[in-house]
Amino acid sequence: MRSPYCRALEPTPGHLLIVAGTRPEAIKLAPIVSALLADGRLPLTVVAAGQQSLEVSRVFDQWGLYAMHLPQLPSYGHWRAAEREQRHRLRALFRALGADAVMVQGDTWSAYAAARAAAELERPLIHVEAGLRSPDPRDPYPEDALRRLISRRAWRHYAPTGSAREALLAEGVDDAQIEVSGSTAVDALRWLLARAQQPTWEDERVDLMVTLHRRENWDSGLDLVCRALDQVLQERPALRVLWPLHSNTRLAQRVRDQLGQQPGVRLCEPLPHDQFIARLRACGRILSDSGGVQEELPYLGAAGLIVRRCSERPQSVASGHARLCAASDPGFAEALRQLLDRDRPARMPFEQTSPWGDGLAGTRIARSVVAALLARRAPPAQALALPA
Ligand code: UDP
């Protein structure tokens, strides 16, 4: 499908290609796309790159945005093979559309493939959510490594926090290329909360939500989490758990096999973002290994037990909204009990002093990107000089 935002298939000066591979990328790019469209000065095309096609289109649909969809990629045995295929497709697309610049978000292999494709074609790369760094570059893997590799190719870096900017400076990135914008995940949340969505299904009580999908938990982590949940449910038979399963069908099946018969657990398909947020806001507790959820917790006044050894988002731990505990930790079940028994933490306001910013990052980034790309497009100074 041709994007209505793509004003010409001929190379257009300043044409920006925005690539989203997965649900969280779409969630965090949507506020920027909206702000760029409201500004209206840059021709742009949004590309759903075919990593999580359905999830990406659901997000853009909610925002009333259109994307050009590449076909869903088949499931490859290894992310490197998927990245290679994705890069070839994107390179061909960037050429065909005459992209002048490319924007990617975060740390997925689709974002990395787009970054490499842009570098191979010598197109300037704009990186959103730049500079988050885990204390251990092998955890989360490959995401932390991919984010670092994207940084090396980026022309403009939009850092969500001051510490992300510090990390980029420490790696030798020129300060003039970095802007601290806040996180656009907060913009998306602010937008959803302003629309005051209520959960749409029957009025069923939920005490705990669960999401789990990170590669670090694919081996034993997922099974250990299921076992701990089962144990706590036996101790607390009144507990009600809602687990929206990930679109990775193999992971989803493993959860169904272990908890499908447990009466306290309701397993469901991934929820639309507004429904997920409405549920989390209402229940206030989550067991998750998600990156994006860590940023959402403070603004929902919700508590999370994050199933990881370390995180590239320590701010949500520091604010008291998240606690880290790997599934293999002998104290994991006890940490889960403590999550269920703790009071809800305070809700953070949408202000710049809050851990992930004020929810106006999209506008900030759009303004800066338009200025930077229009400046590139401007003819060199001597061309403008009048003859003597
Ligand atoms: N999310 C959603 N529906 C769900 C589960 C999560 O909309 O059923 C949202 C969640 O609010 C957050 C994002 O998806 O904004 C997190 O995505 P994910 O956990 O897949 O990836 P990560 O953030 O770890 O990269």
Short mmCIF file of C-alpha atoms and ligand atoms in Angstrom, two decimals:
data_model
loop_
_atom_site.label_atom_id
_atom_site.label_comp_id
_atom_site.label_asym_id
_atom_site.label_seq_id
_atom_site.Cartn_x
_atom_site.Cartn_y
_atom_site.Cartn_z
CA MET A 1 0.00 0.00 0.00
CA ARG A 2 1.31 3.42 -0.88
CA SER A 3 1.45 5.73 2.12
CA PRO A 4 -0.64 8.87 1.89
CA TYR A 5 2.31 10.61 3.53
CA CYS A 6 4.60 9.72 0.69
CA ARG A 7 4.07 12.73 -1.52
CA ALA A 8 6.17 11.50 -4.44
CA LEU A 9 7.91 8.35 -5.51
CA GLU A 10 10.47 10.54 -7.21
CA PRO A 11 13.27 11.56 -4.84
CA THR A 12 11.88 14.50 -2.85
CA PRO A 13 14.26 16.85 -1.05
CA GLY A 14 13.99 16.29 2.69
CA HIS A 15 11.95 13.06 2.32
CA LEU A 16 12.08 11.25 5.66
CA LEU A 17 11.49 7.51 6.03
CA ILE A 18 10.36 6.35 9.46
CA VAL A 19 10.75 2.63 10.10
CA ALA A 20 8.84 0.66 12.76
CA GLY A 21 9.44 -3.08 13.19
CA THR A 22 7.62 -3.88 16.43
CA ARG A 23 4.76 -2.76 18.67
CA PRO A 24 6.92 -0.71 21.08
CA GLU A 25 8.60 1.07 18.15
CA ALA A 26 5.19 1.98 16.72
CA ILE A 27 3.94 3.16 20.13
CA LYS A 28 6.97 5.42 20.58
CA LEU A 29 7.12 6.68 16.98
CA ALA A 30 3.41 7.53 16.67
CA PRO A 31 3.67 10.78 18.70
CA ILE A 32 6.56 11.95 16.48
CA VAL A 33 4.73 11.06 13.25
CA SER A 34 1.66 12.95 14.50
CA ALA A 35 3.74 16.01 15.34
CA LEU A 36 5.55 15.89 11.97
CA LEU A 37 2.24 15.68 10.14
CA ALA A 38 0.85 18.58 12.16
CA ASP A 39 3.92 20.62 11.18
CA GLY A 40 3.47 19.53 7.56
CA ARG A 41 6.79 20.72 6.16
CA LEU A 42 8.58 17.39 5.66
CA PRO A 43 7.48 14.79 3.13
CA LEU A 44 7.53 11.53 5.05
CA THR A 45 6.74 7.86 4.66
CA VAL A 46 6.08 5.55 7.59
CA VAL A 47 7.12 1.96 6.95
CA ALA A 48 5.87 -1.01 8.95
CA ALA A 49 8.84 -3.29 8.35
CA GLY A 50 7.11 -6.66 8.73
CA GLN A 51 8.59 -7.86 12.04
CA GLN A 52 5.33 -7.59 14.05
CA SER A 53 3.00 -6.40 11.28
CA LEU A 54 -0.31 -6.88 13.04
CA GLU A 55 0.80 -5.24 16.27
CA VAL A 56 2.31 -2.28 14.43
CA SER A 57 -0.78 -1.67 12.33
CA ARG A 58 -2.99 -1.86 15.44
CA VAL A 59 -0.97 0.91 17.07
CA PHE A 60 -0.97 3.17 14.01
CA ASP A 61 -4.70 2.53 13.53
CA GLN A 62 -5.37 3.77 17.06
CA TRP A 63 -3.54 6.97 16.25
CA GLY A 64 -5.27 7.34 12.87
CA LEU A 65 -1.92 7.03 11.09
CA TYR A 66 -1.14 5.13 7.90
CA ALA A 67 1.97 3.12 7.19
CA MET A 68 3.33 1.43 4.11
CA HIS A 69 3.45 -2.24 5.05
CA LEU A 70 6.26 -4.53 3.94
CA PRO A 71 5.14 -8.19 3.96
CA GLN A 72 5.53 -9.99 7.29
CA LEU A 73 8.95 -11.64 7.44
CA PRO A 74 8.92 -15.41 7.94
CA SER A 75 10.30 -16.60 11.24
CA TYR A 76 14.05 -17.07 10.90
CA GLY A 77 16.04 -19.33 13.21
CA HIS A 78 18.37 -16.51 14.25
CA TRP A 79 17.89 -12.75 14.46
CA ARG A 80 21.00 -12.22 12.30
CA ALA A 81 19.35 -13.94 9.32
CA ALA A 82 16.19 -11.88 9.83
CA GLU A 83 18.25 -8.69 10.08
CA ARG A 84 20.09 -9.49 6.84
CA GLU A 85 16.85 -10.05 4.94
CA GLN A 86 15.27 -6.96 6.47
CA ARG A 87 18.30 -4.83 5.50
CA HIS A 88 18.12 -5.94 1.85
CA ARG A 89 14.41 -5.12 1.68
CA LEU A 90 14.80 -1.74 3.36
CA ARG A 91 17.78 -0.76 1.22
CA ALA A 92 15.72 -1.43 -1.92
CA LEU A 93 12.82 0.54 -0.47
CA PHE A 94 14.96 3.53 0.58
CA ARG A 95 16.34 3.66 -2.96
CA ALA A 96 12.93 3.34 -4.60
CA LEU A 97 11.40 6.05 -2.42
CA GLY A 98 14.39 8.34 -2.66
CA ALA A 99 14.66 8.67 1.11
CA ASP A 100 16.83 11.60 2.14
CA ALA A 101 16.94 10.58 5.78
CA VAL A 102 15.87 7.63 7.91
CA MET A 103 14.43 7.57 11.44
CA VAL A 104 14.56 4.50 13.69
CA GLN A 105 13.57 3.94 17.31
CA GLY A 106 15.13 1.82 20.01
CA ASP A 107 17.06 -1.41 19.82
CA THR A 108 15.38 -4.09 17.69
CA TRP A 109 16.97 -5.95 14.80
CA SER A 110 14.58 -4.14 12.44
CA ALA A 111 15.85 -0.79 13.74
CA TYR A 112 19.43 -2.03 13.33
CA ALA A 113 18.72 -3.28 9.79
CA ALA A 114 17.28 0.12 8.85
CA ALA A 115 20.29 1.87 10.41
CA ARG A 116 22.69 -0.27 8.40
CA ALA A 117 20.69 0.19 5.21
CA ALA A 118 20.77 3.97 5.73
CA ALA A 119 24.53 3.87 6.35
CA GLU A 120 25.13 1.74 3.24
CA LEU A 121 23.23 4.30 1.15
CA GLU A 122 24.89 7.21 3.01
CA ARG A 123 21.59 8.60 4.25
CA PRO A 124 21.60 10.50 7.56
CA LEU A 125 20.16 8.42 10.38
CA ILE A 126 17.99 9.79 13.18
CA HIS A 127 17.88 7.64 16.30
CA VAL A 128 15.07 8.02 18.81
CA GLU A 129 15.54 6.61 22.34
CA ALA A 130 19.29 6.85 21.91
CA GLY A 131 21.83 6.28 24.67
CA LEU A 132 20.01 3.88 27.01
CA ARG A 133 22.70 1.51 28.24
CA SER A 134 22.49 -1.60 30.36
CA PRO A 135 25.35 -2.08 32.86
CA ASP A 136 25.97 -5.38 31.06
CA PRO A 137 26.08 -5.07 27.24
CA ARG A 138 25.21 -8.78 26.95
CA ASP A 139 21.97 -8.32 28.87
CA PRO A 140 19.49 -7.68 27.32
CA TYR A 141 21.00 -9.42 24.27
CA PRO A 142 21.05 -8.55 21.43
CA GLU A 143 19.13 -5.35 22.18
CA ASP A 144 21.78 -3.51 24.19
CA ALA A 145 24.45 -4.33 21.59
CA LEU A 146 22.14 -3.31 18.73
CA ARG A 147 21.35 0.02 20.35
CA ARG A 148 25.08 0.73 20.69
CA LEU A 149 25.67 -0.22 17.05
CA ILE A 150 22.83 2.05 15.91
CA SER A 151 24.41 4.93 17.88
CA ARG A 152 27.62 4.54 15.88
CA ARG A 153 25.72 5.13 12.64
CA ALA A 154 23.44 7.93 13.81
CA TRP A 155 23.59 11.54 12.72
CA ARG A 156 21.05 12.88 15.26
CA HIS A 157 20.54 11.22 18.65
CA TYR A 158 17.33 11.87 20.64
CA ALA A 159 18.13 10.82 24.20
CA PRO A 160 15.18 10.24 26.53
CA THR A 161 17.12 11.23 29.67
CA GLY A 162 20.16 13.18 30.78
CA SER A 163 21.96 9.94 31.67
CA ALA A 164 21.39 8.63 28.14
CA ARG A 165 23.05 11.81 26.85
CA GLU A 166 25.99 11.23 29.26
CA ALA A 167 26.37 7.67 27.94
CA LEU A 168 26.53 8.94 24.35
CA LEU A 169 29.07 11.63 25.27
CA ALA A 170 31.22 9.01 27.03
CA GLU A 171 31.25 7.02 23.76
CA GLY A 172 32.51 10.05 21.84
CA VAL A 173 29.29 11.31 20.26
CA ASP A 174 29.44 15.05 19.52
CA ASP A 175 27.23 16.96 21.96
CA ALA A 176 25.85 19.06 19.08
CA GLN A 177 24.26 15.92 17.62
CA ILE A 178 22.45 14.96 20.85
CA GLU A 179 19.19 16.34 22.19
CA VAL A 180 17.55 15.31 25.46
CA SER A 181 13.91 15.00 24.49
CA GLY A 182 12.22 12.86 27.15
CA SER A 183 10.66 9.55 26.21
CA THR A 184 7.92 9.40 23.60
CA ALA A 185 6.47 6.39 25.49
CA VAL A 186 5.25 9.01 27.98
CA ASP A 187 3.65 11.01 25.14
CA ALA A 188 1.75 7.89 24.06
CA LEU A 189 0.62 7.25 27.61
CA ARG A 190 -0.41 10.86 28.13
CA TRP A 191 -2.39 10.76 24.89
CA LEU A 192 -4.16 7.55 25.92
CA LEU A 193 -4.95 8.75 29.42
CA ALA A 194 -6.39 11.99 28.03
CA ARG A 195 -8.78 9.85 25.98
CA ALA A 196 -9.81 8.15 29.25
CA GLN A 197 -10.26 4.66 27.83
CA GLN A 198 -11.95 2.19 30.11
CA PRO A 199 -11.41 -1.57 29.91
CA THR A 200 -14.04 -2.82 27.48
CA TRP A 201 -14.60 -6.35 28.61
CA GLU A 202 -16.72 -7.68 31.49
CA ASP A 203 -16.05 -6.17 34.81
CA GLU A 204 -13.64 -8.82 35.96
CA ARG A 205 -11.24 -8.12 38.82
CA VAL A 206 -7.53 -8.35 38.04
CA ASP A 207 -4.91 -8.28 40.83
CA LEU A 208 -1.79 -8.81 38.74
CA MET A 209 -0.84 -8.48 35.09
CA VAL A 210 1.97 -10.41 33.45
CA THR A 211 3.90 -9.96 30.20
CA LEU A 212 7.07 -11.82 29.28
CA HIS A 213 8.93 -11.99 26.00
CA ARG A 214 12.62 -11.14 26.38
CA ARG A 215 15.19 -13.47 24.90
CA GLU A 216 16.93 -13.80 28.32
CA ASN A 217 13.77 -15.51 29.59
CA TRP A 218 13.28 -17.85 26.63
CA ASP A 219 15.23 -20.72 28.13
CA SER A 220 14.40 -21.46 31.74
CA GLY A 221 13.12 -18.01 32.80
CA LEU A 222 9.64 -18.42 31.37
CA ASP A 223 9.17 -21.82 33.04
CA LEU A 224 10.47 -20.51 36.38
CA VAL A 225 8.01 -17.61 36.23
CA CYS A 226 5.13 -19.99 35.47
CA ARG A 227 6.18 -22.20 38.38
CA ALA A 228 6.44 -19.28 40.83
CA LEU A 229 3.03 -17.98 39.74
CA ASP A 230 1.50 -21.40 40.17
CA GLN A 231 3.00 -21.69 43.66
CA VAL A 232 1.72 -18.25 44.74
CA LEU A 233 -1.72 -19.01 43.26
CA GLN A 234 -1.92 -22.17 45.35
CA GLU A 235 -1.18 -20.10 48.46
CA ARG A 236 -3.67 -17.37 47.38
CA PRO A 237 -6.52 -19.03 45.50
CA ALA A 238 -8.49 -15.74 45.29
CA LEU A 239 -5.70 -14.09 43.26
CA ARG A 240 -6.68 -13.13 39.69
CA VAL A 241 -3.94 -12.84 37.06
CA LEU A 242 -4.25 -11.51 33.51
CA TRP A 243 -1.49 -12.49 31.08
CA PRO A 244 -1.69 -10.98 27.58
CA LEU A 245 0.50 -13.41 25.66
CA HIS A 246 3.23 -12.20 23.32
CA SER A 247 2.83 -12.53 19.55
CA ASN A 248 5.71 -15.06 19.59
CA THR A 249 3.57 -18.18 19.21
CA ARG A 250 6.12 -20.60 20.65
CA LEU A 251 6.41 -18.61 23.88
CA ALA A 252 2.63 -18.25 24.06
CA GLN A 253 2.17 -22.02 23.71
CA ARG A 254 4.63 -22.72 26.52
CA VAL A 255 2.62 -20.47 28.83
CA ARG A 256 -0.66 -22.13 27.75
CA ASP A 257 0.85 -25.56 28.43
CA GLN A 258 1.84 -24.59 31.97
CA LEU A 259 -0.90 -22.23 33.12
CA GLY A 260 -3.78 -22.85 30.72
CA GLN A 261 -5.62 -24.97 33.29
CA GLN A 262 -4.90 -22.73 36.28
CA PRO A 263 -8.28 -21.16 37.21
CA GLY A 264 -6.69 -17.99 38.66
CA VAL A 265 -4.97 -17.12 35.38
CA ARG A 266 -6.63 -15.62 32.34
CA LEU A 267 -4.48 -15.87 29.21
CA CYS A 268 -5.37 -13.64 26.28
CA GLU A 269 -4.04 -12.30 22.99
CA PRO A 270 -1.84 -9.17 23.10
CA LEU A 271 -4.09 -6.28 24.14
CA PRO A 272 -4.48 -3.07 22.16
CA HIS A 273 -2.35 -0.41 23.86
CA ASP A 274 -5.32 1.52 25.27
CA GLN A 275 -6.80 -1.62 26.80
CA PHE A 276 -3.46 -2.72 28.21
CA ILE A 277 -2.91 0.65 29.85
CA ALA A 278 -6.47 0.84 31.18
CA ARG A 279 -6.03 -2.60 32.78
CA LEU A 280 -2.62 -1.81 34.26
CA ARG A 281 -3.84 1.51 35.58
CA ALA A 282 -6.75 -0.22 37.29
CA CYS A 283 -4.83 -3.12 38.83
CA GLY A 284 -1.54 -1.30 39.57
CA ARG A 285 0.75 -4.36 39.61
CA ILE A 286 2.70 -6.13 36.89
CA LEU A 287 5.24 -8.89 36.53
CA SER A 288 7.11 -8.17 33.30
CA ASP A 289 10.43 -8.08 31.49
CA SER A 290 9.31 -5.30 29.14
CA GLY A 291 11.38 -2.18 28.57
CA GLY A 292 8.45 0.08 27.66
CA VAL A 293 6.39 -0.99 30.66
CA GLN A 294 9.20 0.16 32.98
CA GLU A 295 8.75 3.67 31.59
CA GLU A 296 4.97 3.58 31.93
CA LEU A 297 4.87 2.48 35.59
CA PRO A 298 5.70 5.84 37.25
CA TYR A 299 2.96 7.70 35.36
CA LEU A 300 0.35 5.09 36.22
CA GLY A 301 1.37 4.92 39.87
CA ALA A 302 1.84 1.19 39.30
CA ALA A 303 4.43 -1.23 40.70
CA GLY A 304 6.42 -3.72 38.63
CA LEU A 305 8.56 -6.72 39.36
CA ILE A 306 10.91 -6.74 36.39
CA VAL A 307 12.13 -10.21 35.48
CA ARG A 308 15.69 -9.22 34.66
CA ARG A 309 19.14 -9.15 36.22
CA CYS A 310 19.83 -5.61 35.06
CA SER A 311 18.09 -2.85 33.19
CA GLU A 312 18.90 -0.02 30.81
CA ARG A 313 16.13 1.92 32.61
CA PRO A 314 17.34 2.33 36.22
CA GLN A 315 15.20 5.46 36.68
CA SER A 316 12.05 3.42 37.30
CA VAL A 317 13.88 1.38 39.95
CA ALA A 318 15.22 4.56 41.58
CA SER A 319 11.71 6.09 41.69
CA GLY A 320 10.45 3.00 43.55
CA HIS A 321 8.08 1.85 40.80
CA ALA A 322 10.14 -1.11 39.59
CA ARG A 323 12.19 -3.79 41.26
CA LEU A 324 14.55 -6.10 39.35
CA CYS A 325 14.68 -9.82 40.09
CA ALA A 326 15.77 -12.55 37.67
CA ALA A 327 13.52 -15.61 37.49
CA SER A 328 16.49 -17.78 38.53
CA ASP A 329 16.96 -15.80 41.75
CA PRO A 330 16.11 -18.04 44.75
CA GLY A 331 14.08 -15.13 46.16
CA PHE A 332 11.91 -14.72 43.05
CA ALA A 333 8.69 -16.20 44.49
CA GLU A 334 9.13 -14.09 47.62
CA ALA A 335 9.67 -10.96 45.48
CA LEU A 336 6.38 -11.80 43.75
CA ARG A 337 4.58 -12.05 47.11
CA GLN A 338 6.05 -8.69 48.12
CA LEU A 339 4.82 -7.14 44.86
CA LEU A 340 1.31 -8.37 45.65
CA ASP A 341 1.43 -7.08 49.23
CA ARG A 342 3.02 -3.68 48.68
CA ASP A 343 1.13 -0.39 48.53
CA ARG A 344 0.78 1.29 45.17
CA PRO A 345 3.57 3.83 44.61
CA ALA A 346 2.72 7.48 44.00
CA ARG A 347 1.79 8.56 40.47
CA MET A 348 4.36 10.82 38.84
CA PRO A 349 3.12 13.96 37.08
CA PHE A 350 3.77 14.66 33.40
CA GLU A 351 6.62 17.05 34.15
CA GLN A 352 10.15 17.35 32.88
CA THR A 353 11.52 16.44 36.31
CA SER A 354 9.72 13.05 36.23
CA PRO A 355 11.91 10.06 35.34
CA TRP A 356 11.00 9.85 31.64
CA GLY A 357 9.93 13.41 30.95
CA ASP A 358 6.71 15.31 30.46
CA GLY A 359 5.06 13.54 27.54
CA LEU A 360 5.88 16.27 25.03
CA ALA A 361 8.94 14.57 23.54
CA GLY A 362 7.28 13.91 20.17
CA THR A 363 6.75 17.59 19.45
CA ARG A 364 10.25 18.42 20.65
CA ILE A 365 11.79 15.77 18.36
CA ALA A 366 9.63 16.71 15.37
CA ARG A 367 10.57 20.38 15.69
CA SER A 368 14.25 19.57 15.91
CA VAL A 369 14.17 17.04 13.02
CA VAL A 370 12.35 19.47 10.72
CA ALA A 371 14.88 22.22 11.52
CA ALA A 372 17.84 19.86 10.99
CA LEU A 373 16.57 18.42 7.70
CA LEU A 374 15.46 21.77 6.30
CA ALA A 375 18.89 23.18 7.14
CA ARG A 376 20.49 20.34 5.16
CA ARG A 377 18.20 21.10 2.25
CA ALA A 378 19.06 24.81 2.21
CA PRO A 379 21.45 25.76 -0.60
CA PRO A 380 25.01 26.59 0.45
CA ALA A 381 25.53 30.18 1.58
CA GLN A 382 27.54 31.27 -1.50
CA ALA A 383 24.69 30.20 -3.82
CA LEU A 384 22.49 32.72 -2.08
CA ALA A 385 24.99 35.59 -2.35
CA LEU A 386 23.97 38.30 -4.82
CA PRO A 387 26.48 39.12 -7.55
CA ALA A 388 28.54 42.21 -6.73
N1 UDP B 1 1.68 -3.49 25.46
C1 UDP B 1 0.47 -3.51 24.76
N2 UDP B 1 -0.28 -4.66 24.80
C2 UDP B 1 0.10 -5.76 25.48
C3 UDP B 1 1.36 -5.75 26.16
C4 UDP B 1 2.11 -4.59 26.13
O1 UDP B 1 0.08 -2.51 24.14
O2 UDP B 1 -0.64 -6.75 25.47
C5 UDP B 1 2.52 -2.26 25.38
C6 UDP B 1 3.04 -1.73 26.68
O3 UDP B 1 2.14 -0.82 27.28
C7 UDP B 1 4.33 -1.03 26.24
C8 UDP B 1 4.79 -1.86 25.07
O4 UDP B 1 3.67 -2.59 24.62
O5 UDP B 1 4.06 0.28 25.79
C9 UDP B 1 5.91 -2.78 25.46
O6 UDP B 1 6.19 -3.64 24.41
P1 UDP B 1 7.05 -4.96 24.60
O7 UDP B 1 6.96 -5.40 26.03
O8 UDP B 1 6.62 -5.89 23.52
O9 UDP B 1 8.53 -4.53 24.20
P2 UDP B 1 9.69 -3.77 24.99
O10 UDP B 1 9.12 -2.55 25.60
O11 UDP B 1 10.28 -4.73 25.97
O12 UDP B 1 10.67 -3.44 23.92
#
